[in-house]
Amino acid sequence: MKNILFVILLFSAKSFCQANNEAKLDQSEIKSFILKETKEGGKLDFFTPIKGKEYNGSQIKPGVYASNIEVALYKWGKSNFELGIEKLEDAYKIFMEHKGSELNGKEKALIKMGFEKELEK
């Protein structure tokens, strides 16, 4: 009886993993989604709502202050990681494509912080 339960459990776990892998998007599909949703009004558009007040700041956790643009870049990097972008360099490339130019050091640092969820540790 224990063997039968074990086989059933093993088969169920294998089926779940296969279904989960089939549901995953590939990196190019994720990139397309991110670029689309980063445009004005998209789910990843953290930038339009702060236009004109990018450098206003706020406390984001005790002792940590950031400007609106810093928070937006952090959130954007975090979203990339959570959506399944596997490499930080890929997130940089996506943002460069969105921006239409090279990233500066501050942008890279903030996207990296979000990608690695540094503020949540």
Coordinates of N, CA and C in Angstrom, one line a residue:
M1 N 0.8 -1.2 0.0 CA 0.0 0.0 0.0 C 0.9 1.3 0.0
K2 N 1.9 1.2 0.8 CA 2.8 2.4 0.8 C 3.5 2.6 -0.5
N3 N 3.8 1.5 -1.2 CA 4.5 1.6 -2.5 C 3.5 2.3 -3.5
I4 N 2.3 1.9 -3.4 CA 1.3 2.4 -4.4 C 1.1 4.0 -4.1
L5 N 1.0 4.4 -2.9 CA 0.9 5.8 -2.6 C 2.2 6.5 -3.0
F6 N 3.3 5.9 -2.9 CA 4.6 6.5 -3.3 C 4.6 6.7 -4.8
V7 N 4.1 5.7 -5.6 CA 4.1 5.8 -7.0 C 3.1 6.9 -7.5
I8 N 2.0 6.9 -6.8 CA 1.0 8.0 -7.2 C 1.5 9.4 -6.9
L9 N 2.1 9.5 -5.7 CA 2.7 10.8 -5.4 C 3.8 11.2 -6.3
L10 N 4.7 10.3 -6.7 CA 5.8 10.5 -7.6 C 5.2 10.9 -9.0
F11 N 4.2 10.2 -9.5 CA 3.6 10.5 -10.8 C 2.9 11.9 -10.7
S12 N 2.3 12.3 -9.6 CA 1.6 13.6 -9.5 C 2.7 14.7 -9.5
A13 N 3.8 14.5 -8.8 CA 4.8 15.5 -8.8 C 5.4 15.7 -10.1
K14 N 5.7 14.6 -10.9 CA 6.2 14.7 -12.2 C 5.3 15.4 -13.2
S15 N 4.0 15.1 -13.1 CA 3.0 15.8 -13.9 C 3.0 17.3 -13.6
F16 N 3.0 17.7 -12.4 CA 3.0 19.1 -12.0 C 4.2 19.8 -12.5
C17 N 5.4 19.2 -12.4 CA 6.6 19.9 -12.9 C 6.6 20.0 -14.4
Q18 N 6.1 19.0 -15.1 CA 6.0 19.1 -16.6 C 5.0 20.3 -17.0
A19 N 3.9 20.3 -16.3 CA 2.9 21.4 -16.6 C 3.5 22.7 -16.3
N20 N 4.2 22.9 -15.2 CA 4.8 24.1 -14.8 C 5.8 24.6 -15.9
N21 N 6.7 23.7 -16.4 CA 7.7 24.0 -17.4 C 7.1 24.4 -18.7
E22 N 6.0 23.8 -19.1 CA 5.3 24.1 -20.3 C 4.7 25.5 -20.3
A23 N 4.3 25.9 -19.1 CA 3.6 27.2 -18.9 C 4.7 28.4 -18.9
K24 N 5.9 28.1 -18.7 CA 6.9 29.1 -18.6 C 7.1 29.7 -20.0
L25 N 7.3 31.1 -20.0 CA 7.6 31.8 -21.3 C 9.1 31.7 -21.5
D26 N 9.5 31.8 -22.8 CA 10.9 31.8 -23.0 C 11.4 33.3 -22.9
Q27 N 12.7 33.5 -22.8 CA 13.3 34.8 -22.6 C 12.8 35.9 -23.6
S28 N 12.7 35.5 -24.8 CA 12.3 36.5 -25.9 C 10.9 36.9 -25.7
E29 N 10.0 36.0 -25.2 CA 8.6 36.4 -24.9 C 8.5 37.3 -23.7
I30 N 9.4 37.0 -22.7 CA 9.4 37.8 -21.5 C 9.9 39.2 -21.9
K31 N 10.9 39.3 -22.7 CA 11.5 40.6 -23.1 C 10.4 41.4 -23.8
S32 N 9.7 40.8 -24.8 CA 8.6 41.5 -25.5 C 7.6 42.0 -24.6
F33 N 7.2 41.2 -23.6 CA 6.2 41.6 -22.6 C 6.7 42.8 -21.8
I34 N 7.9 42.7 -21.3 CA 8.5 43.8 -20.5 C 8.6 45.1 -21.3
L35 N 9.0 45.0 -22.6 CA 9.1 46.3 -23.4 C 7.7 46.9 -23.6
K36 N 6.7 46.0 -23.9 CA 5.4 46.5 -24.1 C 4.8 47.1 -22.8
E37 N 5.0 46.5 -21.7 CA 4.5 47.0 -20.4 C 5.2 48.2 -19.8
T38 N 6.5 48.4 -20.3 CA 7.2 49.6 -19.8 C 6.8 50.8 -20.5
K39 N 6.1 50.7 -21.6 CA 5.7 51.9 -22.4 C 4.6 52.6 -21.5
E40 N 4.4 53.9 -21.8 CA 3.5 54.7 -21.1 C 2.1 54.0 -20.9
G41 N 1.7 54.0 -19.6 CA 0.5 53.3 -19.3 C 0.5 51.8 -19.0
G42 N 1.7 51.2 -19.2 CA 1.8 49.8 -19.0 C 2.0 49.4 -17.6
K43 N 1.9 48.2 -17.3 CA 2.0 47.7 -15.9 C 3.4 47.9 -15.3
L44 N 4.4 48.1 -16.2 CA 5.8 48.3 -15.7 C 6.2 49.7 -15.9
D45 N 5.3 50.6 -16.2 CA 5.6 52.0 -16.4 C 5.6 52.7 -15.1
F46 N 6.7 52.7 -14.4 CA 6.9 53.3 -13.1 C 7.4 54.8 -13.3
F47 N 7.5 55.2 -14.6 CA 8.2 56.4 -14.9 C 7.2 57.6 -15.2
T48 N 6.2 57.3 -16.0 CA 5.2 58.3 -16.3 C 4.6 59.0 -15.1
P49 N 4.2 58.2 -14.1 CA 3.5 58.9 -13.0 C 4.4 59.9 -12.2
I50 N 5.7 59.8 -12.4 CA 6.7 60.6 -11.6 C 7.2 61.8 -12.5
K51 N 6.8 61.9 -13.7 CA 7.3 63.0 -14.6 C 7.1 64.3 -13.9
G52 N 8.2 65.1 -13.9 CA 8.2 66.4 -13.3 C 8.6 66.4 -11.8
K53 N 8.6 65.2 -11.2 CA 8.9 65.1 -9.8 C 9.9 63.9 -9.6
E54 N 10.7 63.6 -10.6 CA 11.6 62.5 -10.5 C 12.6 62.6 -9.3
Y55 N 13.0 63.8 -9.0 CA 14.0 64.0 -7.9 C 13.4 64.3 -6.6
N56 N 12.1 64.3 -6.4 CA 11.5 64.4 -5.1 C 11.8 63.1 -4.4
G57 N 12.1 63.2 -3.1 CA 12.5 62.0 -2.4 C 11.5 61.6 -1.3
S58 N 11.7 60.4 -0.8 CA 10.9 59.9 0.4 C 11.7 58.8 1.1
Q59 N 11.2 58.6 2.3 CA 11.8 57.5 3.1 C 11.2 56.2 2.6
I60 N 12.0 55.2 2.2 CA 11.4 54.0 1.8 C 11.4 52.9 2.8
K61 N 12.3 53.0 3.8 CA 12.3 52.2 5.0 C 13.2 53.0 6.0
P62 N 13.1 52.7 7.2 CA 13.9 53.5 8.2 C 15.3 53.7 7.9
G63 N 15.7 54.9 7.7 CA 17.1 55.3 7.4 C 17.5 55.2 6.0
V64 N 16.5 54.9 5.1 CA 16.8 54.8 3.7 C 15.9 55.7 2.9
Y65 N 16.5 56.7 2.2 CA 15.8 57.7 1.4 C 16.2 57.5 0.0
A66 N 15.2 57.7 -0.9 CA 15.5 57.6 -2.3 C 14.6 58.6 -3.1
S67 N 15.1 59.0 -4.3 CA 14.3 59.9 -5.1 C 13.2 59.0 -5.9
N68 N 12.2 59.6 -6.4 CA 11.2 58.9 -7.2 C 11.8 58.1 -8.3
I69 N 12.8 58.7 -9.0 CA 13.4 57.9 -10.2 C 14.2 56.7 -9.7
E70 N 14.8 56.9 -8.5 CA 15.6 55.7 -8.0 C 14.6 54.6 -7.6
V71 N 13.5 54.9 -7.0 CA 12.5 53.9 -6.7 C 11.9 53.3 -7.9
A72 N 11.7 54.1 -9.0 CA 11.1 53.6 -10.2 C 12.1 52.6 -10.9
L73 N 13.4 52.9 -10.9 CA 14.4 52.0 -11.5 C 14.5 50.7 -10.7
Y74 N 14.4 50.9 -9.3 CA 14.5 49.7 -8.5 C 13.3 48.8 -8.8
K75 N 12.1 49.3 -8.8 CA 10.9 48.5 -9.1 C 11.0 47.9 -10.4
W76 N 11.5 48.6 -11.4 CA 11.6 48.0 -12.7 C 12.5 46.8 -12.8
G77 N 13.7 47.0 -12.1 CA 14.6 45.9 -12.0 C 14.0 44.7 -11.3
K78 N 13.3 44.9 -10.2 CA 12.7 43.9 -9.4 C 11.7 43.1 -10.3
S79 N 10.9 43.9 -11.0 CA 9.9 43.3 -11.9 C 10.5 42.4 -12.9
N80 N 11.6 42.8 -13.5 CA 12.3 41.9 -14.5 C 12.7 40.6 -13.9
F81 N 13.2 40.6 -12.7 CA 13.6 39.4 -12.0 C 12.4 38.5 -11.8
E82 N 11.3 39.1 -11.2 CA 10.1 38.4 -10.9 C 9.4 37.8 -12.1
L83 N 9.6 38.5 -13.3 CA 9.0 38.0 -14.5 C 9.8 36.9 -15.1
G84 N 11.0 36.7 -14.7 CA 11.8 35.5 -15.2 C 13.0 35.9 -16.0
I85 N 13.4 37.1 -16.0 CA 14.7 37.5 -16.7 C 15.8 36.8 -15.9
E86 N 16.6 36.1 -16.5 CA 17.6 35.3 -15.8 C 18.9 36.0 -15.5
K87 N 19.3 36.9 -16.3 CA 20.6 37.6 -16.2 C 20.4 39.1 -16.1
L88 N 21.1 39.7 -15.2 CA 21.1 41.1 -15.0 C 21.5 41.8 -16.3
E89 N 22.4 41.3 -17.0 CA 22.8 42.0 -18.3 C 21.7 42.0 -19.2
D90 N 20.8 41.0 -19.2 CA 19.6 41.0 -20.1 C 18.7 42.1 -19.7
A91 N 18.5 42.3 -18.4 CA 17.7 43.4 -17.9 C 18.2 44.8 -18.4
Y92 N 19.5 44.9 -18.3 CA 20.2 46.2 -18.8 C 19.9 46.4 -20.3
K93 N 20.0 45.3 -21.1 CA 19.8 45.4 -22.5 C 18.3 45.8 -22.8
I94 N 17.4 45.2 -22.0 CA 16.0 45.6 -22.3 C 15.7 47.0 -21.9
F95 N 16.3 47.5 -20.8 CA 16.1 48.9 -20.5 C 16.8 49.8 -21.5
M96 N 17.9 49.5 -22.0 CA 18.6 50.3 -23.0 C 17.7 50.3 -24.3
E97 N 17.1 49.2 -24.6 CA 16.2 49.2 -25.8 C 15.0 50.2 -25.6
H98 N 14.5 50.1 -24.4 CA 13.4 51.0 -24.0 C 13.8 52.4 -24.0
K99 N 14.9 52.7 -23.4 CA 15.4 54.1 -23.3 C 15.9 54.7 -24.6
G100 N 16.5 53.8 -25.4 CA 17.0 54.2 -26.7 C 18.5 54.7 -26.6
S101 N 19.1 54.5 -25.5 CA 20.5 54.9 -25.3 C 21.1 54.1 -24.2
E102 N 22.4 54.3 -24.0 CA 23.2 53.6 -23.0 C 22.7 54.0 -21.6
L103 N 22.9 53.0 -20.7 CA 22.6 53.3 -19.3 C 23.7 54.0 -18.6
N104 N 23.5 54.9 -17.7 CA 24.5 55.5 -16.9 C 24.8 54.6 -15.6
G105 N 25.8 54.9 -14.9 CA 26.2 54.0 -13.7 C 25.1 54.0 -12.7
K106 N 24.4 55.1 -12.4 CA 23.4 55.1 -11.4 C 22.2 54.2 -11.8
E107 N 21.8 54.3 -13.1 CA 20.7 53.5 -13.6 C 21.0 52.0 -13.5
K108 N 22.3 51.6 -13.8 CA 22.7 50.2 -13.7 C 22.7 49.8 -12.2
A109 N 23.2 50.6 -11.4 CA 23.2 50.3 -9.9 C 21.8 50.1 -9.4
L110 N 20.9 50.9 -9.8 CA 19.5 50.8 -9.2 C 18.7 49.6 -9.8
I111 N 18.9 49.4 -11.1 CA 18.3 48.2 -11.7 C 18.9 46.9 -11.0
K112 N 20.2 46.9 -10.8 CA 20.8 45.8 -10.1 C 20.2 45.6 -8.7
M113 N 20.1 46.7 -8.0 CA 19.5 46.6 -6.6 C 18.1 45.9 -6.7
G114 N 17.3 46.3 -7.6 CA 16.0 45.8 -7.7 C 16.0 44.3 -8.2
F115 N 16.9 44.0 -9.1 CA 17.0 42.7 -9.6 C 17.4 41.7 -8.5
E116 N 18.3 42.2 -7.6 CA 18.8 41.4 -6.5 C 17.9 41.6 -5.2
K117 N 16.9 42.4 -5.3 CA 16.0 42.7 -4.2 C 16.8 43.1 -2.9
E118 N 17.7 44.0 -3.1 CA 18.6 44.4 -2.0 C 17.9 45.1 -0.9
L119 N 16.9 45.8 -1.2 CA 16.1 46.6 -0.1 C 15.2 45.7 0.7
E120 N 15.1 44.5 0.3 CA 14.1 43.5 1.0 C 14.9 42.5 1.8
K121 N 16.2 42.7 1.9 CA 17.0 41.7 2.7 C 17.0 42.2 4.1

